[in-house]
Amino acid sequence: MKAKMNISATLKDIAVRVDQAIVNYCDQYLIGPDRLLQAMRYSLLAGGKRIRPALVLLNAELCGGSQADAMIPAVAIEMIHTFSLIHDDLPAMDNDDFRRGKPTNHKMFGEAMAILAGDALQTFAFELIGDHYNGPADRKAKLMTELARATGPAGMTGGQVLDMTFGQEEWTLAAVEKIHLLKTAALIRCACRMGAICAGAEEAEYDIISEYGLKIGLTFQIVDDYLDQTSSEGAMGKGVGKDAAHGKPNYALLAGSPAAAWQRATELVDEAKNALVPFGESAETLQELAEVILKRRS
Ligand code: IPE
Ligand code: IPE
Ligand code: MG
Ligand code: MG
Ligand code: MG
């Protein structure tokens, strides 16, 4: 029997393979003006944690599929995520200068090119699935619809709108959770569901995986808010303390203390891990990944 890797080795191994796949797909399929391609590659290859691709690959495996068959959707969702970060950092949004340990896209390439690089990453994600996903046609269609829904007005984009327009007089923990469910958890849940789609999962499996995805997705943004309060720019590769400075909805600020936010994140991770119990031992890696999301320092 193959020895089981520990979770940090598993994530490292996936990140290496995802980075390689991003380079390969860009080299083979990305066509356009040089400056645009440079801007796209700059942010894509700046070194993200690749958590969403890992969720696609590990959920595919959990449902009896192979990681190799899920690599195109895994890379596609990382392109969507990277587009969301480029636009999130723009002066019209969070106005940030530092991302993934480097100057933000608009600092390097200018605002117009950053907007266009984000647009092009979004469409390239769907082109990749359309042209190169090798599974059955019904799964391809489901992957595209799922990704579009999680990215659009009922998902990440809708959440970013609430994040931008939310007045401080409306700040309640429930309202902030709603924003976080849309702006961050929708795409993380989508990563889990895309893995299940690649494997042709049973209906009952989708329900379990969706619950897990939503709970770790909400955890992910609560921990991001916690780290914005408690971590450093060096550790995070992006600015910290920026939510308080810009009056942005931040769970840790609103909960009264970072410790109170951490408490909520701990409960959510327990719920997420429990949701996977019907899968038995084969869910161990994803249960450990939920802990990594809680305990991460970057
Ligand atoms: C940052 O996401 C944006 C949020 C949703 C909080 P990640 O923390 O996954 O960023 P990268 O991909 O590792 O840079
Ligand atoms: C971003 O939330 C969520 C996205 C949809 C990109 P934040 O604005 O808190 O993310 P960071 O802290 O800039 O990475
Ligand atoms: Mg933001
Ligand atoms: Mg931001
Ligand atoms: Mg943040």
mmCIF file of C-alpha atoms and ligand atoms in Angstrom:
data_model
loop_
_atom_site.group_PDB
_atom_site.id
_atom_site.type_symbol
_atom_site.label_atom_id
_atom_site.label_comp_id
_atom_site.label_asym_id
_atom_site.label_seq_id
_atom_site.Cartn_x
_atom_site.Cartn_y
_atom_site.Cartn_z
ATOM 1 C CA MET A 1 0.000 0.000 0.000
ATOM 2 C CA LYS A 2 1.202 3.528 -0.809
ATOM 3 C CA ALA A 3 2.244 5.376 2.362
ATOM 4 C CA LYS A 4 -0.018 8.338 3.100
ATOM 5 C CA MET A 5 1.751 11.715 2.822
ATOM 6 C CA ASN A 6 1.207 14.222 5.623
ATOM 7 C CA ILE A 7 -1.019 17.159 4.752
ATOM 8 C CA SER A 8 1.741 19.719 4.261
ATOM 9 C CA ALA A 9 3.607 17.367 1.897
ATOM 10 C CA THR A 10 0.348 16.666 0.052
ATOM 11 C CA LEU A 11 -0.360 20.383 -0.407
ATOM 12 C CA LYS A 12 3.212 21.103 -1.460
ATOM 13 C CA ASP A 13 3.087 18.288 -4.021
ATOM 14 C CA ILE A 14 -0.217 19.593 -5.413
ATOM 15 C CA ALA A 15 1.057 23.188 -5.568
ATOM 16 C CA VAL A 16 4.102 22.062 -7.576
ATOM 17 C CA ARG A 17 1.936 20.110 -10.040
ATOM 18 C CA VAL A 18 -0.601 22.937 -10.344
ATOM 19 C CA ASP A 19 2.154 25.495 -10.977
ATOM 20 C CA GLN A 20 3.571 23.240 -13.670
ATOM 21 C CA ALA A 21 0.139 22.775 -15.258
ATOM 22 C CA ILE A 22 -0.470 26.549 -15.253
ATOM 23 C CA VAL A 23 2.827 27.102 -17.081
ATOM 24 C CA ASN A 24 2.085 24.305 -19.565
ATOM 25 C CA TYR A 25 -1.453 25.477 -20.352
ATOM 26 C CA CYS A 26 -0.320 29.091 -20.705
ATOM 27 C CA ASP A 27 2.550 28.069 -22.990
ATOM 28 C CA GLN A 28 0.278 25.938 -25.143
ATOM 29 C CA TYR A 29 -3.008 27.802 -25.256
ATOM 30 C CA LEU A 30 -2.616 31.444 -24.229
ATOM 31 C CA ILE A 31 -2.626 33.753 -27.239
ATOM 32 C CA GLY A 32 -2.782 37.573 -27.232
ATOM 33 C CA PRO A 33 -0.782 40.815 -27.049
ATOM 34 C CA ASP A 34 2.533 40.356 -25.201
ATOM 35 C CA ARG A 35 1.876 42.922 -22.500
ATOM 36 C CA LEU A 36 -1.489 41.360 -21.607
ATOM 37 C CA LEU A 37 0.020 37.871 -21.405
ATOM 38 C CA GLN A 38 2.846 39.203 -19.212
ATOM 39 C CA ALA A 39 0.322 40.769 -16.841
ATOM 40 C CA MET A 40 -1.718 37.547 -16.670
ATOM 41 C CA ARG A 41 1.321 35.353 -16.032
ATOM 42 C CA TYR A 42 2.751 37.814 -13.498
ATOM 43 C CA SER A 43 -0.126 37.332 -11.068
ATOM 44 C CA LEU A 44 -0.809 33.678 -11.906
ATOM 45 C CA LEU A 45 2.777 32.672 -11.181
ATOM 46 C CA ALA A 46 3.444 34.996 -8.238
ATOM 47 C CA GLY A 47 3.057 32.022 -5.892
ATOM 48 C CA GLY A 48 -0.435 31.585 -4.409
ATOM 49 C CA LYS A 49 -1.149 28.769 -1.953
ATOM 50 C CA ARG A 50 -3.267 26.924 -4.593
ATOM 51 C CA ILE A 51 -5.897 25.960 -2.011
ATOM 52 C CA ARG A 52 -8.778 25.990 -4.526
ATOM 53 C CA PRO A 53 -7.018 23.670 -7.007
ATOM 54 C CA ALA A 54 -6.128 21.365 -4.101
ATOM 55 C CA LEU A 55 -9.818 21.212 -3.186
ATOM 56 C CA VAL A 56 -10.774 20.311 -6.758
ATOM 57 C CA LEU A 57 -8.175 17.521 -6.945
ATOM 58 C CA LEU A 58 -8.774 16.077 -3.469
ATOM 59 C CA ASN A 59 -12.566 16.098 -3.813
ATOM 60 C CA ALA A 60 -12.297 14.371 -7.190
ATOM 61 C CA GLU A 61 -10.211 11.689 -5.525
ATOM 62 C CA LEU A 62 -12.602 11.431 -2.574
ATOM 63 C CA CYS A 63 -15.437 10.638 -4.992
ATOM 64 C CA GLY A 64 -13.471 7.931 -6.783
ATOM 65 C CA GLY A 65 -12.016 9.995 -9.638
ATOM 66 C CA SER A 66 -8.398 10.748 -10.526
ATOM 67 C CA GLN A 67 -6.488 13.964 -9.891
ATOM 68 C CA ALA A 68 -5.227 13.965 -13.480
ATOM 69 C CA ASP A 69 -8.767 14.156 -14.883
ATOM 70 C CA ALA A 70 -9.498 17.158 -12.659
ATOM 71 C CA MET A 71 -6.391 19.240 -13.445
ATOM 72 C CA ILE A 72 -7.981 21.447 -16.128
ATOM 73 C CA PRO A 73 -10.862 22.515 -13.824
ATOM 74 C CA ALA A 74 -8.342 22.937 -10.958
ATOM 75 C CA VAL A 75 -6.292 25.379 -13.036
ATOM 76 C CA ALA A 76 -9.430 27.103 -14.341
ATOM 77 C CA ILE A 77 -10.643 27.963 -10.837
ATOM 78 C CA GLU A 78 -7.187 29.278 -9.900
ATOM 79 C CA MET A 79 -7.450 31.630 -12.908
ATOM 80 C CA ILE A 80 -10.808 32.886 -11.675
ATOM 81 C CA HIS A 81 -9.388 33.342 -8.168
ATOM 82 C CA THR A 82 -6.348 35.214 -9.515
ATOM 83 C CA PHE A 83 -8.622 37.496 -11.573
ATOM 84 C CA SER A 84 -10.633 38.219 -8.404
ATOM 85 C CA LEU A 85 -7.445 39.178 -6.537
ATOM 86 C CA ILE A 86 -6.195 41.496 -9.309
ATOM 87 C CA HIS A 87 -9.525 43.344 -9.369
ATOM 88 C CA ASP A 88 -9.846 43.279 -5.538
ATOM 89 C CA ASP A 89 -6.525 45.164 -5.285
ATOM 90 C CA LEU A 90 -7.436 47.932 -7.754
ATOM 91 C CA PRO A 91 -7.595 51.532 -6.482
ATOM 92 C CA ALA A 92 -11.365 51.520 -7.064
ATOM 93 C CA MET A 93 -11.691 48.548 -4.713
ATOM 94 C CA ASP A 94 -9.240 47.798 -1.854
ATOM 95 C CA ASN A 95 -6.400 49.911 -3.267
ATOM 96 C CA ASP A 96 -3.589 47.570 -2.240
ATOM 97 C CA ASP A 97 0.060 47.698 -3.302
ATOM 98 C CA PHE A 98 1.325 44.263 -2.353
ATOM 99 C CA ARG A 99 0.055 40.764 -3.232
ATOM 100 C CA ARG A 100 1.636 37.309 -3.153
ATOM 101 C CA GLY A 101 4.852 38.927 -1.975
ATOM 102 C CA LYS A 102 5.094 41.253 -4.965
ATOM 103 C CA PRO A 103 3.741 44.625 -6.128
ATOM 104 C CA THR A 104 0.090 44.314 -7.165
ATOM 105 C CA ASN A 105 -0.769 43.887 -10.838
ATOM 106 C CA HIS A 106 -1.833 47.515 -11.368
ATOM 107 C CA LYS A 107 1.365 48.745 -9.683
ATOM 108 C CA MET A 108 3.376 46.791 -12.264
ATOM 109 C CA PHE A 109 1.254 47.130 -15.381
ATOM 110 C CA GLY A 110 -1.091 50.081 -14.744
ATOM 111 C CA GLU A 111 -4.787 50.053 -13.964
ATOM 112 C CA ALA A 112 -6.084 49.544 -17.480
ATOM 113 C CA MET A 113 -3.897 46.487 -18.051
ATOM 114 C CA ALA A 114 -4.778 45.055 -14.620
ATOM 115 C CA ILE A 115 -8.492 45.328 -15.418
ATOM 116 C CA LEU A 116 -7.924 43.677 -18.783
ATOM 117 C CA ALA A 117 -5.664 40.940 -17.356
ATOM 118 C CA GLY A 118 -8.445 40.101 -14.876
ATOM 119 C CA ASP A 119 -11.041 40.031 -17.660
ATOM 120 C CA ALA A 120 -8.839 37.794 -19.796
ATOM 121 C CA LEU A 121 -8.091 35.393 -16.936
ATOM 122 C CA GLN A 122 -11.799 35.024 -16.361
ATOM 123 C CA THR A 123 -12.606 34.152 -19.958
ATOM 124 C CA PHE A 124 -9.503 31.987 -20.367
ATOM 125 C CA ALA A 125 -10.703 29.836 -17.454
ATOM 126 C CA PHE A 126 -13.867 28.923 -19.371
ATOM 127 C CA GLU A 127 -12.002 28.508 -22.658
ATOM 128 C CA LEU A 128 -9.666 26.003 -20.971
ATOM 129 C CA ILE A 129 -12.549 23.868 -19.741
ATOM 130 C CA GLY A 130 -14.406 24.172 -23.037
ATOM 131 C CA ASP A 131 -11.460 23.188 -25.209
ATOM 132 C CA HIS A 132 -9.427 20.878 -23.011
ATOM 133 C CA TYR A 133 -11.504 19.138 -20.344
ATOM 134 C CA ASN A 134 -11.521 15.527 -21.509
ATOM 135 C CA GLY A 135 -14.430 14.136 -19.510
ATOM 136 C CA PRO A 136 -18.011 13.520 -20.672
ATOM 137 C CA ALA A 137 -19.906 16.465 -22.230
ATOM 138 C CA ASP A 138 -22.504 16.634 -19.430
ATOM 139 C CA ARG A 139 -19.742 17.009 -16.830
ATOM 140 C CA LYS A 140 -18.086 19.740 -18.917
ATOM 141 C CA ALA A 141 -21.358 21.688 -19.067
ATOM 142 C CA LYS A 142 -21.896 21.287 -15.310
ATOM 143 C CA LEU A 143 -18.338 22.445 -14.545
ATOM 144 C CA MET A 144 -18.847 25.616 -16.560
ATOM 145 C CA THR A 145 -22.238 26.436 -15.060
ATOM 146 C CA GLU A 146 -20.998 25.766 -11.537
ATOM 147 C CA LEU A 147 -17.929 27.974 -12.024
ATOM 148 C CA ALA A 148 -19.927 30.779 -13.646
ATOM 149 C CA ARG A 149 -22.518 30.787 -10.866
ATOM 150 C CA ALA A 150 -19.909 30.882 -8.099
ATOM 151 C CA THR A 151 -18.030 33.709 -9.856
ATOM 152 C CA GLY A 152 -20.991 35.887 -10.835
ATOM 153 C CA PRO A 153 -23.707 38.012 -9.216
ATOM 154 C CA ALA A 154 -24.934 35.230 -6.903
ATOM 155 C CA GLY A 155 -21.352 34.415 -5.859
ATOM 156 C CA MET A 156 -17.980 36.162 -5.656
ATOM 157 C CA THR A 157 -18.899 39.266 -7.687
ATOM 158 C CA GLY A 158 -22.106 39.755 -5.715
ATOM 159 C CA GLY A 159 -20.140 39.400 -2.471
ATOM 160 C CA GLN A 160 -17.567 41.946 -3.603
ATOM 161 C CA VAL A 161 -20.433 44.371 -4.315
ATOM 162 C CA LEU A 162 -21.782 43.917 -0.779
ATOM 163 C CA ASP A 163 -18.232 44.295 0.598
ATOM 164 C CA MET A 164 -17.884 47.610 -1.280
ATOM 165 C CA THR A 165 -21.285 49.061 -0.482
ATOM 166 C CA PHE A 166 -21.773 47.876 3.074
ATOM 167 C CA GLY A 167 -22.186 50.840 5.442
ATOM 168 C CA GLN A 168 -20.732 50.587 8.953
ATOM 169 C CA GLU A 169 -24.191 51.240 10.426
ATOM 170 C CA GLU A 170 -25.214 47.852 8.953
ATOM 171 C CA TRP A 171 -22.404 45.925 10.610
ATOM 172 C CA THR A 172 -23.653 42.792 12.343
ATOM 173 C CA LEU A 173 -21.867 39.437 12.473
ATOM 174 C CA ALA A 174 -24.700 37.836 10.505
ATOM 175 C CA ALA A 175 -24.418 40.467 7.746
ATOM 176 C CA VAL A 176 -20.640 40.033 7.543
ATOM 177 C CA GLU A 177 -21.049 36.261 7.353
ATOM 178 C CA LYS A 178 -23.396 36.756 4.418
ATOM 179 C CA ILE A 179 -20.800 38.865 2.590
ATOM 180 C CA HIS A 180 -18.114 36.278 3.319
ATOM 181 C CA LEU A 181 -20.297 33.413 2.121
ATOM 182 C CA LEU A 182 -20.642 35.143 -1.228
ATOM 183 C CA LYS A 183 -17.271 36.798 -1.800
ATOM 184 C CA THR A 184 -15.120 33.856 -0.655
ATOM 185 C CA ALA A 185 -17.064 30.721 0.335
ATOM 186 C CA ALA A 186 -18.952 30.483 -2.975
ATOM 187 C CA LEU A 187 -15.739 29.876 -4.939
ATOM 188 C CA ILE A 188 -14.269 27.531 -2.330
ATOM 189 C CA ARG A 189 -17.485 25.475 -2.259
ATOM 190 C CA CYS A 190 -17.409 25.517 -6.055
ATOM 191 C CA ALA A 191 -13.867 24.068 -6.048
ATOM 192 C CA CYS A 192 -15.130 21.153 -3.933
ATOM 193 C CA ARG A 193 -18.175 20.616 -6.161
ATOM 194 C CA MET A 194 -16.074 20.774 -9.349
ATOM 195 C CA GLY A 195 -13.966 17.927 -7.995
ATOM 196 C CA ALA A 196 -17.133 15.926 -7.333
ATOM 197 C CA ILE A 197 -18.414 16.687 -10.848
ATOM 198 C CA CYS A 198 -15.159 15.446 -12.422
ATOM 199 C CA ALA A 199 -15.636 12.151 -10.572
ATOM 200 C CA GLY A 200 -19.343 11.823 -11.423
ATOM 201 C CA ALA A 201 -20.288 11.805 -7.727
ATOM 202 C CA GLU A 202 -23.626 10.576 -6.340
ATOM 203 C CA GLU A 203 -26.257 13.169 -5.349
ATOM 204 C CA ALA A 204 -25.772 12.484 -1.625
ATOM 205 C CA GLU A 205 -22.030 13.048 -2.009
ATOM 206 C CA TYR A 206 -22.602 16.522 -3.546
ATOM 207 C CA ASP A 207 -24.648 17.536 -0.509
ATOM 208 C CA ILE A 208 -21.924 16.500 1.901
ATOM 209 C CA ILE A 209 -19.169 18.094 -0.142
ATOM 210 C CA SER A 210 -21.152 21.312 -0.556
ATOM 211 C CA GLU A 211 -21.652 21.610 3.188
ATOM 212 C CA TYR A 212 -17.950 20.995 3.795
ATOM 213 C CA GLY A 213 -17.036 23.555 1.108
ATOM 214 C CA LEU A 214 -19.316 26.263 2.451
ATOM 215 C CA LYS A 215 -18.045 25.839 6.017
ATOM 216 C CA ILE A 216 -14.343 25.856 5.143
ATOM 217 C CA GLY A 217 -15.037 28.757 2.755
ATOM 218 C CA LEU A 218 -16.535 30.866 5.533
ATOM 219 C CA THR A 219 -13.682 29.781 7.814
ATOM 220 C CA PHE A 220 -11.201 30.850 5.151
ATOM 221 C CA GLN A 221 -12.434 34.461 5.080
ATOM 222 C CA ILE A 222 -12.875 34.697 8.873
ATOM 223 C CA VAL A 223 -9.259 33.555 9.246
ATOM 224 C CA ASP A 224 -8.198 36.031 6.530
ATOM 225 C CA ASP A 225 -9.872 38.775 8.590
ATOM 226 C CA TYR A 226 -8.213 37.432 11.759
ATOM 227 C CA LEU A 227 -4.801 37.451 10.062
ATOM 228 C CA ASP A 228 -5.410 40.980 8.753
ATOM 229 C CA GLN A 229 -5.559 41.961 12.451
ATOM 230 C CA THR A 230 -2.845 39.747 13.884
ATOM 231 C CA SER A 231 -0.254 38.855 11.220
ATOM 232 C CA SER A 232 2.450 40.761 9.369
ATOM 233 C CA GLU A 233 3.016 41.830 5.774
ATOM 234 C CA GLY A 234 6.122 39.635 5.636
ATOM 235 C CA ALA A 235 4.198 36.501 6.646
ATOM 236 C CA MET A 236 1.141 37.224 4.498
ATOM 237 C CA GLY A 237 2.781 38.513 1.317
ATOM 238 C CA LYS A 238 0.112 41.250 1.327
ATOM 239 C CA GLY A 239 -0.689 44.284 3.449
ATOM 240 C CA VAL A 240 -2.240 43.834 6.931
ATOM 241 C CA GLY A 241 -4.397 46.083 9.099
ATOM 242 C CA LYS A 242 -5.965 47.326 5.902
ATOM 243 C CA ASP A 243 -9.572 46.438 6.743
ATOM 244 C CA ALA A 244 -9.579 48.647 9.846
ATOM 245 C CA ALA A 245 -7.760 51.408 7.971
ATOM 246 C CA HIS A 246 -10.272 51.364 5.092
ATOM 247 C CA GLY A 247 -13.443 50.687 7.101
ATOM 248 C CA LYS A 248 -13.958 47.297 5.431
ATOM 249 C CA PRO A 249 -16.230 44.620 6.921
ATOM 250 C CA ASN A 250 -13.870 42.402 8.926
ATOM 251 C CA TYR A 251 -15.195 39.560 11.088
ATOM 252 C CA ALA A 252 -12.440 39.855 13.698
ATOM 253 C CA LEU A 253 -13.040 43.602 14.121
ATOM 254 C CA LEU A 254 -16.762 43.127 14.489
ATOM 255 C CA ALA A 255 -16.581 40.094 16.786
ATOM 256 C CA GLY A 256 -14.913 42.352 19.352
ATOM 257 C CA SER A 257 -11.583 40.515 19.383
ATOM 258 C CA PRO A 258 -9.496 38.278 17.119
ATOM 259 C CA ALA A 259 -9.987 35.481 19.701
ATOM 260 C CA ALA A 260 -13.780 35.633 19.270
ATOM 261 C CA ALA A 261 -13.405 35.328 15.491
ATOM 262 C CA TRP A 262 -11.033 32.408 15.994
ATOM 263 C CA GLN A 263 -13.654 30.712 18.187
ATOM 264 C CA ARG A 264 -16.263 30.952 15.397
ATOM 265 C CA ALA A 265 -13.726 29.615 12.873
ATOM 266 C CA THR A 266 -12.971 26.665 15.176
ATOM 267 C CA GLU A 267 -16.667 25.756 15.386
ATOM 268 C CA LEU A 268 -17.034 25.943 11.610
ATOM 269 C CA VAL A 269 -14.025 23.683 11.042
ATOM 270 C CA ASP A 270 -15.450 21.089 13.443
ATOM 271 C CA GLU A 271 -18.736 21.194 11.526
ATOM 272 C CA ALA A 272 -16.917 20.868 8.202
ATOM 273 C CA LYS A 273 -14.933 17.857 9.419
ATOM 274 C CA ASN A 274 -18.063 16.225 10.826
ATOM 275 C CA ALA A 275 -19.883 16.698 7.526
ATOM 276 C CA LEU A 276 -17.313 14.365 5.892
ATOM 277 C CA VAL A 277 -17.715 11.538 8.429
ATOM 278 C CA PRO A 278 -19.919 9.448 6.052
ATOM 279 C CA PHE A 279 -16.889 9.109 3.745
ATOM 280 C CA GLY A 280 -14.939 7.366 6.510
ATOM 281 C CA GLU A 281 -11.148 7.252 6.480
ATOM 282 C CA SER A 282 -10.850 8.383 2.877
ATOM 283 C CA ALA A 283 -11.917 11.889 4.005
ATOM 284 C CA GLU A 284 -8.944 12.271 6.371
ATOM 285 C CA THR A 285 -6.895 14.429 4.010
ATOM 286 C CA LEU A 286 -9.735 16.908 3.488
ATOM 287 C CA GLN A 287 -10.407 16.962 7.232
ATOM 288 C CA GLU A 288 -6.743 17.835 7.777
ATOM 289 C CA LEU A 289 -6.979 20.498 5.077
ATOM 290 C CA ALA A 290 -9.829 22.133 7.047
ATOM 291 C CA GLU A 291 -7.442 22.372 10.017
ATOM 292 C CA VAL A 292 -4.733 23.851 7.785
ATOM 293 C CA ILE A 293 -7.164 26.581 6.684
ATOM 294 C CA LEU A 294 -7.879 27.375 10.336
ATOM 295 C CA LYS A 295 -4.279 27.314 11.534
ATOM 296 C CA ARG A 296 -2.530 28.854 8.552
ATOM 297 C CA ARG A 297 -0.268 31.831 9.156
ATOM 298 C CA SER A 298 -0.210 33.163 5.586
HETATM 299 C C1 IPE B 1 -6.923 35.525 -0.659
HETATM 300 O O1 IPE B 1 -6.983 34.163 -1.000
HETATM 301 C C2 IPE B 1 -8.256 36.162 -0.870
HETATM 302 C C3 IPE B 1 -9.299 35.688 0.018
HETATM 303 C C4 IPE B 1 -10.341 35.065 -0.403
HETATM 304 C C5 IPE B 1 -9.191 35.924 1.438
HETATM 305 P P1 IPE B 1 -5.743 33.191 -0.706
HETATM 306 O O2 IPE B 1 -5.314 33.384 0.722
HETATM 307 O O3 IPE B 1 -6.109 31.819 -1.136
HETATM 308 O O4 IPE B 1 -4.635 33.812 -1.635
HETATM 309 P P2 IPE B 1 -3.458 33.114 -2.454
HETATM 310 O O5 IPE B 1 -4.086 32.446 -3.625
HETATM 311 O O6 IPE B 1 -2.762 32.135 -1.549
HETATM 312 O O7 IPE B 1 -2.571 34.265 -2.852
HETATM 313 C C1 IPE B 2 -11.131 39.234 -0.946
HETATM 314 O O1 IPE B 2 -11.305 39.572 0.382
HETATM 315 C C2 IPE B 2 -12.069 38.296 -1.449
HETATM 316 C C3 IPE B 2 -12.071 38.207 -2.917
HETATM 317 C C4 IPE B 2 -13.140 37.815 -3.492
HETATM 318 C C5 IPE B 2 -10.899 38.529 -3.728
HETATM 319 P P1 IPE B 2 -10.170 40.530 0.925
HETATM 320 O O2 IPE B 2 -10.222 41.858 0.268
HETATM 321 O O3 IPE B 2 -10.185 40.479 2.410
HETATM 322 O O4 IPE B 2 -8.871 39.731 0.415
HETATM 323 P P2 IPE B 2 -7.378 40.223 0.621
HETATM 324 O O5 IPE B 2 -7.179 40.367 2.116
HETATM 325 O O6 IPE B 2 -7.226 41.509 -0.125
HETATM 326 O O7 IPE B 2 -6.582 39.074 0.060
HETATM 327 MG MG MG B 3 -11.603 43.021 -0.704
HETATM 328 MG MG MG B 4 -8.524 42.938 -0.521
HETATM 329 MG MG MG B 5 -8.450 40.291 3.640
#
